[in-house]
Amino acid sequence: MGKLFGTDGIRGVVGENLTADLAFRVGQAVGVVLMEEKEGRRPTVVIGKDTRISSDMLEAALIAGLCSVGSDAKPVGDIPTPAVAYLTRQEKADAGIVVSASHNPYEHNGIKIFNSQGYKLSDELEERVEEKILSDRPMPLLTREKLGRRLHGMRQLKRDYIDFAASTIDSDLSGLRILVDCANGAASATAPELFGRFKAHTVFLNRTPDGVNINDRCGSTHLDMLAEQVVKEGYDIGVAFDGDADRCLLVDEKGGVIDGDKVMAVCALDMKQRGILRGNAIVATVMSNLGLHEFCRNYGLDLVCTAVGDRNVLEEMLRRDYRIGGEQSGHTIFTALETTGDGEVTALQFLQVLVRSGKRASELASVCASYPQTLINVEVPHSGGVKEQIMASQELAEAVKREEEALAGEGRVLVRASGTEALIRVMVEAKKEEISNSTANRLAGLIKSLKF
């Protein structure tokens, strides 16, 4: 990746390293690259955003940048990230842009770009966009009738996406009592109408965004409130989205967490039984729990693991023509349905299996065990290449090797740099929680002690 684009687009703290000026220049660069691709014909770009306070400002700057170089912008307002990918294809647009920092706190934001097919930009196109953003050369500004326009149709396009999401299952979900946490994010704009299409009794939490409460002690990164209310009020299941609703985690009727690994296991087994699990395989990442590996062995499935990131998962799925993949954190991709992870569609797929099975959610998810896993995020400086220096440290490499040898094949260690935040992530799995905790804490302590 380059200097701006990480594993999930451009990310930063708004007003510090992500500014309106940068967003304006991103819009210009995208427009210019698209104009080059279309040999001078006017491009159209769909733009969506999440609910954080800075999204309006960044959206406006992007639109201004696009229009200044002759691209038309079609904003669709507050909407989930996967909806932008879907609508980009539906509208035959040349690209889609999402203003969102996903599960991060409200002061962060980001810009991610989809191509005309609804897939994240290729490395080659990202590099071309980035080169123009960082170059000292001025963008070719247009004037008069060549300026771009802001196109309309926001309400209908949002409804089109909801129609599509509802169409991905056959069940009417009758008989279910569901509690949904919208994380005060993009799902607030679509989930109530979407779930209202079905006969389930559904109640919503955290659906009143105010610009600063997105992901604030709610949503898929904070499941305690949801789990407590599911148990207390007797719901069959709880559903939690992140800020841009591209990921989904669930809690069962006992308050137990159903993470992305369990979602993939349940849905893949159902797909296998119905004869639609192409390749008899699941694509996951190196972060997936040992329980998923065990599940696949028990049920005769192949498990292909990639580097962390839903982009890596999707690339492998497309390369092998597989139908289900994702991350433990809740990104689940169904390539027969969409080009990216979609939290709302994932929830519906799981809920349909739940109804079809006639089981309780806890029983359904029990096919995939979860071994104790400790994850520690170690904060590091934003600048100076500290993340890269830590990951290249011989001292850290030797410490990881020692810890792996101590686990003697009954656990594993993964240390990696976050692609979107100034963090080093330490993950340890072991058969006993005290072992995973102590191992992770030793490695985190070492990372904090390193000086660069």
Coordinates of N, CA, C and O in Angstrom, one line a residue, residues 23 26-28 30-31 34 45-49 58-59 62-63 66 73-77 79 81 84-85 88 95-100 110-115 121:
A23 N -9.8 15.6 1.4 CA -11.0 15.0 0.8 C -11.3 15.7 -0.6 O -11.7 15.0 -1.6
V26 N -8.9 14.2 -2.9 CA -9.2 12.8 -3.3 C -10.3 12.8 -4.3 O -10.3 12.1 -5.3
G27 N -11.4 13.7 -4.1 CA -12.4 13.8 -5.1 C -11.9 14.1 -6.5 O -12.3 13.5 -7.5
Q28 N -11.0 15.1 -6.5 CA -10.4 15.5 -7.8 C -9.6 14.3 -8.4 O -9.8 14.1 -9.6
V30 N -9.8 11.1 -8.0 CA -10.7 10.0 -8.4 C -11.4 10.4 -9.8 O -11.4 9.6 -10.7
G31 N -11.8 11.7 -9.8 CA -12.5 12.2 -11.0 C -11.5 12.1 -12.2 O -11.9 11.7 -13.3
L34 N -10.8 8.6 -13.3 CA -12.0 8.0 -14.1 C -12.1 8.6 -15.4 O -12.5 7.9 -16.4
V45 N -20.2 9.2 -10.0 CA -19.7 8.5 -8.8 C -20.9 8.6 -7.7 O -21.4 9.6 -7.4
V46 N -21.2 7.4 -7.2 CA -22.2 7.3 -6.1 C -21.4 7.5 -4.8 O -20.3 7.0 -4.6
I47 N -22.0 8.4 -3.9 CA -21.3 8.7 -2.6 C -22.3 8.4 -1.4 O -23.4 8.9 -1.4
G48 N -21.8 7.6 -0.5 CA -22.6 7.4 0.8 C -21.7 7.7 2.0 O -20.5 7.8 1.9
K49 N -22.4 7.8 3.1 CA -21.6 8.1 4.3 C -22.3 7.5 5.6 O -23.5 7.1 5.5
L58 N -16.8 16.0 4.9 CA -16.0 15.3 4.0 C -16.8 14.9 2.7 O -16.2 15.0 1.6
E59 N -18.0 14.6 2.8 CA -18.9 14.3 1.7 C -18.9 15.6 0.8 O -18.8 15.5 -0.5
L62 N -15.6 16.1 -1.1 CA -15.5 15.1 -2.1 C -16.3 15.5 -3.4 O -15.8 15.4 -4.5
I63 N -17.6 15.9 -3.1 CA -18.4 16.2 -4.2 C -17.9 17.5 -5.0 O -17.8 17.5 -6.2
L66 N -14.9 16.3 -7.1 CA -15.4 15.5 -8.3 C -15.9 16.5 -9.3 O -15.6 16.4 -10.5
A73 N -21.7 13.7 -9.3 CA -21.8 13.0 -8.0 C -23.2 12.6 -7.7 O -24.1 13.5 -7.9
K74 N -23.4 11.4 -7.2 CA -24.8 11.0 -6.9 C -24.8 10.6 -5.4 O -24.6 9.4 -5.1
P75 N -25.0 11.6 -4.5 CA -25.0 11.2 -3.1 C -26.3 10.5 -2.6 O -27.4 10.8 -3.1
V76 N -26.1 9.5 -1.8 CA -27.2 8.7 -1.3 C -27.4 8.8 0.2 O -28.2 8.1 0.8
G77 N -26.7 9.7 0.8 CA -26.9 10.0 2.2 C -26.3 9.0 3.2 O -25.4 8.3 2.8
I79 N -26.0 5.7 4.8 CA -26.3 4.4 4.2 C -25.2 3.5 4.5 O -24.0 3.9 4.6
T81 N -22.1 0.9 4.1 CA -21.1 0.7 3.0 C -21.5 -0.2 1.9 O -21.3 0.1 0.7
V84 N -23.6 1.2 -0.9 CA -22.9 2.0 -1.9 C -22.3 1.0 -3.0 O -22.4 1.3 -4.2
A85 N -21.7 -0.1 -2.6 CA -21.2 -1.0 -3.6 C -22.4 -1.5 -4.5 O -22.3 -1.6 -5.7
T88 N -23.8 1.3 -6.8 CA -22.8 1.6 -7.8 C -23.0 0.7 -9.0 O -23.0 1.2 -10.2
A95 N -17.8 4.6 -10.3 CA -17.2 4.4 -9.0 C -18.2 4.7 -7.9 O -19.2 5.3 -8.1
G96 N -17.8 4.2 -6.7 CA -18.6 4.5 -5.5 C -17.6 4.9 -4.4 O -16.5 4.4 -4.3
I97 N -18.0 5.9 -3.6 CA -17.1 6.4 -2.5 C -18.0 6.3 -1.2 O -19.1 6.8 -1.2
V98 N -17.3 5.8 -0.1 CA -18.0 5.8 1.2 C -17.2 6.6 2.1 O -15.9 6.5 2.2
V99 N -17.8 7.5 2.9 CA -17.2 8.3 3.9 C -17.5 7.6 5.2 O -18.7 7.6 5.7
S100 N -16.6 6.9 5.8 CA -16.8 6.1 7.0 C -15.5 5.6 7.6 O -14.6 5.4 6.9
G110 N -13.0 8.1 7.4 CA -12.2 7.5 6.3 C -12.9 7.7 5.0 O -14.1 8.1 4.9
I111 N -12.2 7.3 3.9 CA -12.7 7.4 2.5 C -12.3 6.1 1.9 O -11.1 5.8 1.7
K112 N -13.3 5.3 1.5 CA -13.0 4.1 0.7 C -13.7 4.1 -0.6 O -14.8 4.8 -0.8
I113 N -13.1 3.5 -1.6 CA -13.5 3.7 -3.0 C -13.8 2.3 -3.6 O -13.0 1.4 -3.5
F114 N -15.0 2.2 -4.3 CA -15.3 1.0 -5.0 C -15.2 1.3 -6.5 O -15.5 2.4 -7.0
N115 N -14.9 0.2 -7.3 CA -14.9 0.4 -8.8 C -16.3 0.2 -9.3 O -17.3 0.0 -8.5
L121 N -11.1 -0.8 -5.0 CA -10.1 -0.5 -6.1 C -8.9 -1.4 -6.1 O -8.4 -1.8 -5.1

